[in-house]
Every structure is written in structure tokens, then in C-alpha cells.
mmCIF file of C-alpha atoms in Angstrom:
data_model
loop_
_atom_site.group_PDB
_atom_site.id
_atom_site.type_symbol
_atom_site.label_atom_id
_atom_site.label_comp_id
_atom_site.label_asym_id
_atom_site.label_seq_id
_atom_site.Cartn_x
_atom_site.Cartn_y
_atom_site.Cartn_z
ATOM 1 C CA UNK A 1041 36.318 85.365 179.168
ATOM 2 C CA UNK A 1042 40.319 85.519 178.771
ATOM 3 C CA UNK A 1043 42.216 87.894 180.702
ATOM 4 C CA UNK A 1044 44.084 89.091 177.988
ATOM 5 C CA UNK A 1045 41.914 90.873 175.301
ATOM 6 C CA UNK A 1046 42.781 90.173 171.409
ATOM 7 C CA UNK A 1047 40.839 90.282 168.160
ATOM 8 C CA UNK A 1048 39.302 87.146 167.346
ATOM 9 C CA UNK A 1049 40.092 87.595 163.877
ATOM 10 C CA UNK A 1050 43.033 89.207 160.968
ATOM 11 C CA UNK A 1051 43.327 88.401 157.417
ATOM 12 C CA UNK A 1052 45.381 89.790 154.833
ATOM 13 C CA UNK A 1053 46.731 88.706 151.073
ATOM 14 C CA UNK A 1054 50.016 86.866 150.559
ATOM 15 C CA UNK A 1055 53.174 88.932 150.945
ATOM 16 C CA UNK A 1056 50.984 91.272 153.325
ATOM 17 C CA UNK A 1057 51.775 92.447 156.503
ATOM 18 C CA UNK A 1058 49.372 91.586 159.275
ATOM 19 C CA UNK A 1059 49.469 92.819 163.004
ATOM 20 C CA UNK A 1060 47.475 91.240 165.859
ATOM 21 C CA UNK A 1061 47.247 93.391 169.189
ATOM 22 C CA UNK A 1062 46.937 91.770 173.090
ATOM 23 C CA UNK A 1063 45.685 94.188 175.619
ATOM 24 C CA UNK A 1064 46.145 92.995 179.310
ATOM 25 C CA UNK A 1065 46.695 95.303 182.650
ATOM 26 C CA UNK A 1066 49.042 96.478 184.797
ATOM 27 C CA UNK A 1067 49.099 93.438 186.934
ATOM 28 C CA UNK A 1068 49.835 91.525 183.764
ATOM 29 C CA UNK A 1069 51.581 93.059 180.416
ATOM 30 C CA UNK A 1070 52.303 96.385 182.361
ATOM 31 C CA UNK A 1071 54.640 94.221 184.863
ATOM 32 C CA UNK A 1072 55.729 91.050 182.886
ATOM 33 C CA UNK A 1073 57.003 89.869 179.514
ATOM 34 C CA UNK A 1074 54.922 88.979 176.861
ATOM 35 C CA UNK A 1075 54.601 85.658 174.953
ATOM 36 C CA UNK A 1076 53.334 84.822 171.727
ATOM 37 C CA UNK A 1077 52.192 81.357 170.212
ATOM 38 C CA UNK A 1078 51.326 79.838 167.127
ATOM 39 C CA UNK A 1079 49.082 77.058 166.761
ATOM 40 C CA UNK A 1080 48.327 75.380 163.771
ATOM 41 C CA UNK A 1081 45.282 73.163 163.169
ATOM 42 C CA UNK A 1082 44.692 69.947 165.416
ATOM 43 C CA UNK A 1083 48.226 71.060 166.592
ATOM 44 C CA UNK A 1084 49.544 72.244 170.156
ATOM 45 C CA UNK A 1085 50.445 75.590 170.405
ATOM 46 C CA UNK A 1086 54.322 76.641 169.615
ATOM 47 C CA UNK A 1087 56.637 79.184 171.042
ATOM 48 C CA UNK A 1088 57.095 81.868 168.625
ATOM 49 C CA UNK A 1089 58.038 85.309 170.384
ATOM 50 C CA UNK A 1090 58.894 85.582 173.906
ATOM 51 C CA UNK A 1091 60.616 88.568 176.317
ATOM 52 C CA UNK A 1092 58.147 90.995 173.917
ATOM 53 C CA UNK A 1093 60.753 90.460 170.785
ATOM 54 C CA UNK A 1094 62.539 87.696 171.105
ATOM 55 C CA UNK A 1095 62.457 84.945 168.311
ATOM 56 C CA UNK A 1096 63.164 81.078 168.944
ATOM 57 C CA UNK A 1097 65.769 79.384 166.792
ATOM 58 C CA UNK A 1098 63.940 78.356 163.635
ATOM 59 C CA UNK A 1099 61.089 80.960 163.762
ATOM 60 C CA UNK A 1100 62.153 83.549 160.549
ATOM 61 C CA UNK A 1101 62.205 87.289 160.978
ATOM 62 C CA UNK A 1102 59.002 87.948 159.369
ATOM 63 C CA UNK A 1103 57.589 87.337 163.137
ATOM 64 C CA UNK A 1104 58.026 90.247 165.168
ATOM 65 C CA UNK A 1105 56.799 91.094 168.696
ATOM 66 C CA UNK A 1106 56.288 94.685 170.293
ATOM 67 C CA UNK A 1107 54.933 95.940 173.729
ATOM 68 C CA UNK A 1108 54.181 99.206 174.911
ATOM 69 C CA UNK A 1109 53.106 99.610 178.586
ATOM 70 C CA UNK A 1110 49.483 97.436 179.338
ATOM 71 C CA UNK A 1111 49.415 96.307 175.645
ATOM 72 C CA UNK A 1112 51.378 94.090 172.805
ATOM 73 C CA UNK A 1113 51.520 93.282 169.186
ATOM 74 C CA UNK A 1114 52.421 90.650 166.943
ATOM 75 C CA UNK A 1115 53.641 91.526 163.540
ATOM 76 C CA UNK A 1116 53.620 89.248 160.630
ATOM 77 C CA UNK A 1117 55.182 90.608 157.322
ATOM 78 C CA UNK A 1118 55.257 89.255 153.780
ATOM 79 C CA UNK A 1119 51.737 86.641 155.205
ATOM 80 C CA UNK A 1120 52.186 83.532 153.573
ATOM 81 C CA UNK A 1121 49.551 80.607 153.372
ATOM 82 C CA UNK A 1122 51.743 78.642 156.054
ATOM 83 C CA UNK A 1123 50.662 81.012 158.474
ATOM 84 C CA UNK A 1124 47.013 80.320 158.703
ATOM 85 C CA UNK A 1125 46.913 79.538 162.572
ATOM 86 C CA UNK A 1126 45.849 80.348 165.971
ATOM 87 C CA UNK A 1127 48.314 83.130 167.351
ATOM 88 C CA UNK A 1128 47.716 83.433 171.056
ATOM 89 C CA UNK A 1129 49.499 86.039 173.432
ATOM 90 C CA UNK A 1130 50.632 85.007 177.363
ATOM 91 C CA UNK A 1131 51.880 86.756 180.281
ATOM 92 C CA UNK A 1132 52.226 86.302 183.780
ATOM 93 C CA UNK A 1133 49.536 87.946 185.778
ATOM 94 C CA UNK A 1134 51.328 89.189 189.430
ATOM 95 C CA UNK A 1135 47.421 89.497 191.191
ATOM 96 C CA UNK A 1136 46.082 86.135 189.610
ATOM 97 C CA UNK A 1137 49.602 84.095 190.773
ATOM 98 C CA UNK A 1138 48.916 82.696 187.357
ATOM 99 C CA UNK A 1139 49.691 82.605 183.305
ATOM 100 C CA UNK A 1140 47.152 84.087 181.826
ATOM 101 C CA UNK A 1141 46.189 83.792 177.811
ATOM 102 C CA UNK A 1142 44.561 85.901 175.074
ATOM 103 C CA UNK A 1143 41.524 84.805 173.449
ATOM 104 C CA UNK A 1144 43.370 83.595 170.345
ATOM 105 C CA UNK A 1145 43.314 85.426 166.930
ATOM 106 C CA UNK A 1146 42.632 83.757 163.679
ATOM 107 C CA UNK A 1147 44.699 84.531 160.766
ATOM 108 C CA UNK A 1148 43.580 83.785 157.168
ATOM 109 C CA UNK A 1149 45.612 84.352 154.653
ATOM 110 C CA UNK A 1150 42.746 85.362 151.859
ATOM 111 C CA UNK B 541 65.247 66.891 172.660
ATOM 112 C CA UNK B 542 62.880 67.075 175.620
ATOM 113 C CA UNK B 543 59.329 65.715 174.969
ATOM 114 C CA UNK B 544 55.903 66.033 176.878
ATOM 115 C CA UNK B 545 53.325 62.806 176.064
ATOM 116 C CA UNK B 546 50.023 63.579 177.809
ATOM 117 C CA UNK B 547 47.358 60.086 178.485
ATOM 118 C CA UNK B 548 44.433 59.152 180.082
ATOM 119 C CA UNK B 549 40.934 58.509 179.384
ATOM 120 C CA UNK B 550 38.965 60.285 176.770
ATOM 121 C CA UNK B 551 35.812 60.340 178.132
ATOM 122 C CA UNK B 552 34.330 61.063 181.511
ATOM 123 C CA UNK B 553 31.135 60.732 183.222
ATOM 124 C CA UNK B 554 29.737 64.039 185.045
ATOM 125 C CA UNK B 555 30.321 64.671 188.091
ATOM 126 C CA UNK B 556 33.235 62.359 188.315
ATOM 127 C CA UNK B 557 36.884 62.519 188.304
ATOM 128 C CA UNK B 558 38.982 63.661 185.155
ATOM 129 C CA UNK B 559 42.715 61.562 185.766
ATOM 130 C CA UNK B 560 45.424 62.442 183.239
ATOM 131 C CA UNK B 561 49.068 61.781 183.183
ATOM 132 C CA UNK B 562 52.080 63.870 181.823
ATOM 133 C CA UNK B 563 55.440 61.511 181.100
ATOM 134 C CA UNK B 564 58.624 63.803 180.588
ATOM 135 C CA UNK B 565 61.725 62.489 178.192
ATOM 136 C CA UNK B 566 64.872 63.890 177.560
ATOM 137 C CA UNK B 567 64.768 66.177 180.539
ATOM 138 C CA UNK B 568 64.929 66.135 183.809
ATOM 139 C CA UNK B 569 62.096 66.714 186.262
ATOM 140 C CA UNK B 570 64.738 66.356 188.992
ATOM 141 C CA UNK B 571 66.885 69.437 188.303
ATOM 142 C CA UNK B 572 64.385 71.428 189.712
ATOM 143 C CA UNK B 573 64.989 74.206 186.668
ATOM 144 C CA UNK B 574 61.348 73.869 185.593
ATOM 145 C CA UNK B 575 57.200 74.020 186.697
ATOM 146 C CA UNK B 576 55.097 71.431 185.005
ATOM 147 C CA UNK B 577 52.002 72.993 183.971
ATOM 148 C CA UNK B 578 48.153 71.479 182.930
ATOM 149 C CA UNK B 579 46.397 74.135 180.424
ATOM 150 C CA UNK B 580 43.738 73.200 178.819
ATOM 151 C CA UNK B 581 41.499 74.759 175.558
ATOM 152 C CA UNK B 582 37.661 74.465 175.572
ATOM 153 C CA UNK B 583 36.764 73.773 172.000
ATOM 154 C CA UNK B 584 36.531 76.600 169.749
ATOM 155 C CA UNK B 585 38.434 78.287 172.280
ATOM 156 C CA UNK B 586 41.388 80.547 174.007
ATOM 157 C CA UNK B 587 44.038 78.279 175.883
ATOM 158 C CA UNK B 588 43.050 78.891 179.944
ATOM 159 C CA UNK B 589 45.681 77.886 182.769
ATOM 160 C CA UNK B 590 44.632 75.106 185.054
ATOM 161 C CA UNK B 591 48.264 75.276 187.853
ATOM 162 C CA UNK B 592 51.843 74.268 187.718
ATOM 163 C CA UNK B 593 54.291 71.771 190.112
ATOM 164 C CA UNK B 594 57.793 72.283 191.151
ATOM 165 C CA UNK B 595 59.674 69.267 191.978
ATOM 166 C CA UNK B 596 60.059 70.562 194.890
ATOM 167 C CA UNK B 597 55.875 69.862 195.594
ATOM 168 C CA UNK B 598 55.360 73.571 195.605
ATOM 169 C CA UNK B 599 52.384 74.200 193.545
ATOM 170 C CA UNK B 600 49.867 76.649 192.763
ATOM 171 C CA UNK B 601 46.354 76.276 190.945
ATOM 172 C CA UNK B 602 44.120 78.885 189.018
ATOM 173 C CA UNK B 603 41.694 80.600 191.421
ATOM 174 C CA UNK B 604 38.462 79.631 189.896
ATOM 175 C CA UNK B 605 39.783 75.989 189.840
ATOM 176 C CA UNK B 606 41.460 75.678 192.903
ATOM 177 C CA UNK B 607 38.589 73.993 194.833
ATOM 178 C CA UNK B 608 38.561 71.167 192.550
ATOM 179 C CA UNK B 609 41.866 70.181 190.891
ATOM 180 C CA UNK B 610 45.350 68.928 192.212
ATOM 181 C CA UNK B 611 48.539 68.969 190.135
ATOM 182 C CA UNK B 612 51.398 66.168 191.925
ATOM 183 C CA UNK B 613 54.506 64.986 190.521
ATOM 184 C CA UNK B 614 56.730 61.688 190.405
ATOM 185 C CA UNK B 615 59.954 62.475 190.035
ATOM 186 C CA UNK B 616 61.023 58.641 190.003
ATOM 187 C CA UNK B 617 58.690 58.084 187.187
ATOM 188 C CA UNK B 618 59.238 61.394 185.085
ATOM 189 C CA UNK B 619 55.712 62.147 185.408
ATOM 190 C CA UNK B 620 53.458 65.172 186.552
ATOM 191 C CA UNK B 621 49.597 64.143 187.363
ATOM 192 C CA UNK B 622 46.246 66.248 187.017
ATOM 193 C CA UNK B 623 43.235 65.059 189.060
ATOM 194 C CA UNK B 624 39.831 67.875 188.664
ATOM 195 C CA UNK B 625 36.882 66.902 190.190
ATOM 196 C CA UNK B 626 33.180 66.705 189.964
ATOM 197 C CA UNK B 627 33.771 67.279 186.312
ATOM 198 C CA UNK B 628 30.647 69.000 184.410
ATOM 199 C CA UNK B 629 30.160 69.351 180.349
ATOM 200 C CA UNK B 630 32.289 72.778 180.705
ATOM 201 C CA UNK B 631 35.391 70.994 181.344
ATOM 202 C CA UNK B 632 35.000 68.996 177.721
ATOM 203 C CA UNK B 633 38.715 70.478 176.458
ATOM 204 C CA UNK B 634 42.208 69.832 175.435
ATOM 205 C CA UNK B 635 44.183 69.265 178.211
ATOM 206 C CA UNK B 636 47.940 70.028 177.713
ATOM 207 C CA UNK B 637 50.613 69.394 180.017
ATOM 208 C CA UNK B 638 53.689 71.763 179.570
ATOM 209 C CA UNK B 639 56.764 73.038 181.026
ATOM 210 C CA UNK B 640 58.055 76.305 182.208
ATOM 211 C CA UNK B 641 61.174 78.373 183.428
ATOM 212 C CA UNK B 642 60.488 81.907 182.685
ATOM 213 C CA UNK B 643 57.863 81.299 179.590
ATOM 214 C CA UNK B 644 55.950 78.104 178.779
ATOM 215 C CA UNK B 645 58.229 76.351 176.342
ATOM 216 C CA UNK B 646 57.355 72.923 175.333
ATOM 217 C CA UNK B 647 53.745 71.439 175.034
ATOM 218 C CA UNK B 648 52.626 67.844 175.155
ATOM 219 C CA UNK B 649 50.727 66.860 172.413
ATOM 220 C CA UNK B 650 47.530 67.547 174.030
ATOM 221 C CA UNK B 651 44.532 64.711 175.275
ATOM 222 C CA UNK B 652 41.192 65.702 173.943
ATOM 223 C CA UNK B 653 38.531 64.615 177.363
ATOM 224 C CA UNK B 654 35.102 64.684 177.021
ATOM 225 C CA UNK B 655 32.416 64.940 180.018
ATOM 226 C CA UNK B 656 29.469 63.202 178.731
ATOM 227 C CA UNK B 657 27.459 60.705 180.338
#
């Protein structure tokens, strides 16, 4: 049982825009910064949105992160068959002393 | 380019000890900037956070784990170390090693360990 609650699934059609939600607490996303990672198959996960918004060198624009008191989102816009992966959301939790994780949501691009 | 190459054995008997190493290149353990953390993903599922190591020694483990795993770190040898004990079936995962300042960064590769006798 994560800590951080998200859908275990999204789908959507190419050019699409898909948006995956992460709902934590106060002691987690309602006091700390939210991260989001992709992970492809048989791959380790990769940093794709951290600080809520922020975007890596490399990642493109069509990767957008939100938050909004105890919960987050992930936005993906114009879903392309590269993005089939594992997106996972992270926070630090302030009662656990720990980093917690989201179940994982699996996008298909259909 | 700073890289994370997990290693150690694949497969472990129950109830013994799961060993795995974490060697850090282009970086610098030393300069004290980073934790070194062990997260690990059951198969078929979410990615669950095992503890982390400052050079400094300071470290700090996941409650429900605590009683059974210890993170230590070799800063001569650019490596961070996970030992978990009396390992059952439910700690078959990926283990990953990673690093941290204010978000986890960069992954290892990731060493698939299987508790099976």
C-alpha cells in the first residue's frame, strides 16, 4: 500500500492530452515539493518534473506538473507512443522521516 | 556525468542475508552535497523507500524496515552498501541505489534479487 495514492491506469490517443493525479497528506504533498518520474520498460525510473513544475534539461514542454494543497498532477499533452511508461509521483513525507512514492500509473497510448 | 552501478547476488535463500553494493563515478561521495539512497520495486509494483547515508554516517531507514536493514558507506571506495536481513519471498524486488540533494536525481541501473530457496 503506497503512501501516495494515484490511478493505476490512463490512456489516451496520439496527440491527446492525458493527466495523472497523486493524492498524499499534509505531512507529505501539503508540506513538501512534489516529484514526478518516468519509467520506461525494464528501465530505472527518470527525473521528469520536480519542485511541482519544474522540467529537467532535455524533458520537452509537453510534460507539465501542478500541485494544489494535499494533491498533484501530471499533465501530458499531444501523448505520443514514446510515452508508454510508468509515471510515478514522490515527496518527502515530514512524519515518516522518509521519501515516499505513488503507486505508479500506467499510460497507454491506444 | 555521474553514474550509479548497483551488484550483488541475484538470488537469495530465505531467511538469509540480501548484500548489495552501490559504486559511484563521476561524483563525489566525499563532498558531502548528497544522501545515497536503496529503493527498491516489488514486481508489478510502486517504487517503496528502503533509507539513505550521508557521508557523514548519518543515516536513516524506513520504519517498517528499520529492524532489519543497514545502509553504510565507503567513501575511499566510492561505494554505499545495503545489508536486509532474514530476507522472506516479499523482499523478491528491484533494488536501486540512488542519490539525493533535495529530490532523488540519478538511479543506478537497478539489481533484480530474488528470495527463493
Amino acid at each position: 500500500q503506497s503512501v501516495l495514492t494515484q490511478p493505476p491506469s490512463a490512456s489516451g490517443t496520439p496527440g491527446q492530452r492525458v493527466t495523472i493525479s497523486c493524492s498524499g497528506s499534509s505531512s507529505n504533498i501539503g508540506g513538501n515539493t512534489v516529484t514526478w518520474y518516468q519509467q520506461l520498460p525494464g528501465a530505472a525510473p527518470k527525473l521528469l518534473i520536480y519542485m511541482n513544475n519544474q522540467r529537467p534539461s532535455g524533458v520537452p514542454d509537453r510534460f507539465s506538473g501542478s500541485k494544489s494543497g494535499t494533491s498533484a498532477s501530471l499533465a501530458i499533452s499531444g501523448l505520443q507512443s514514446d510515452d508508454e511508461a510508468d509515471y510515478h509521483c514522490a515527496t518527502w513525507d515530514d512524519s515518516l522521516h522518509a521519501w515516499v512514492f505513488g503507486g505508479g500509473t500506467k499510460v497507454t497510448v491506444v | 556525468q555521474v553514474q550509479l552501478q548497483g551488484s550483488g547476488p541475484g538470488l537469495v535463500k530465505p531467511s538469509q542475508t540480501l548484500s548489495l553494493t552501490c559504486t559511484v563515478s563521476g561524483d563525489s561521495i566525499r563532498s558531502g552535497a548528497y544522501y545515497w539512497n536503496w529503493i527498491r520495486q516489488r514486481p508489478g509494483k510502486g517504487l517503496e523507500w528502503i533509507g539513505h547515508i550521508h557521508n557523514s554516517g548519518n543515516s536513516y531507514y524506513y520504519p517498517s524496515l528499520r529492524s532489519r536493514v543497514t545502509i553504510s558507506i565507503d567513501t575511499s571506495k566510492s561505494q554505499v552498501s545495503l545489508r536486509l536481513s532474514s530476507v522472506t519471498a516479499a523482499d523478491t524486488a528491484v533494488y536501486y541505489c540512488a542519490r539525493a540533494g533535495s529530490v532523488v536525481d540519478i538511479w543506478g541501473q537497478g539489481t533484480m534479487v530474488t528470495v527463493s530457496s
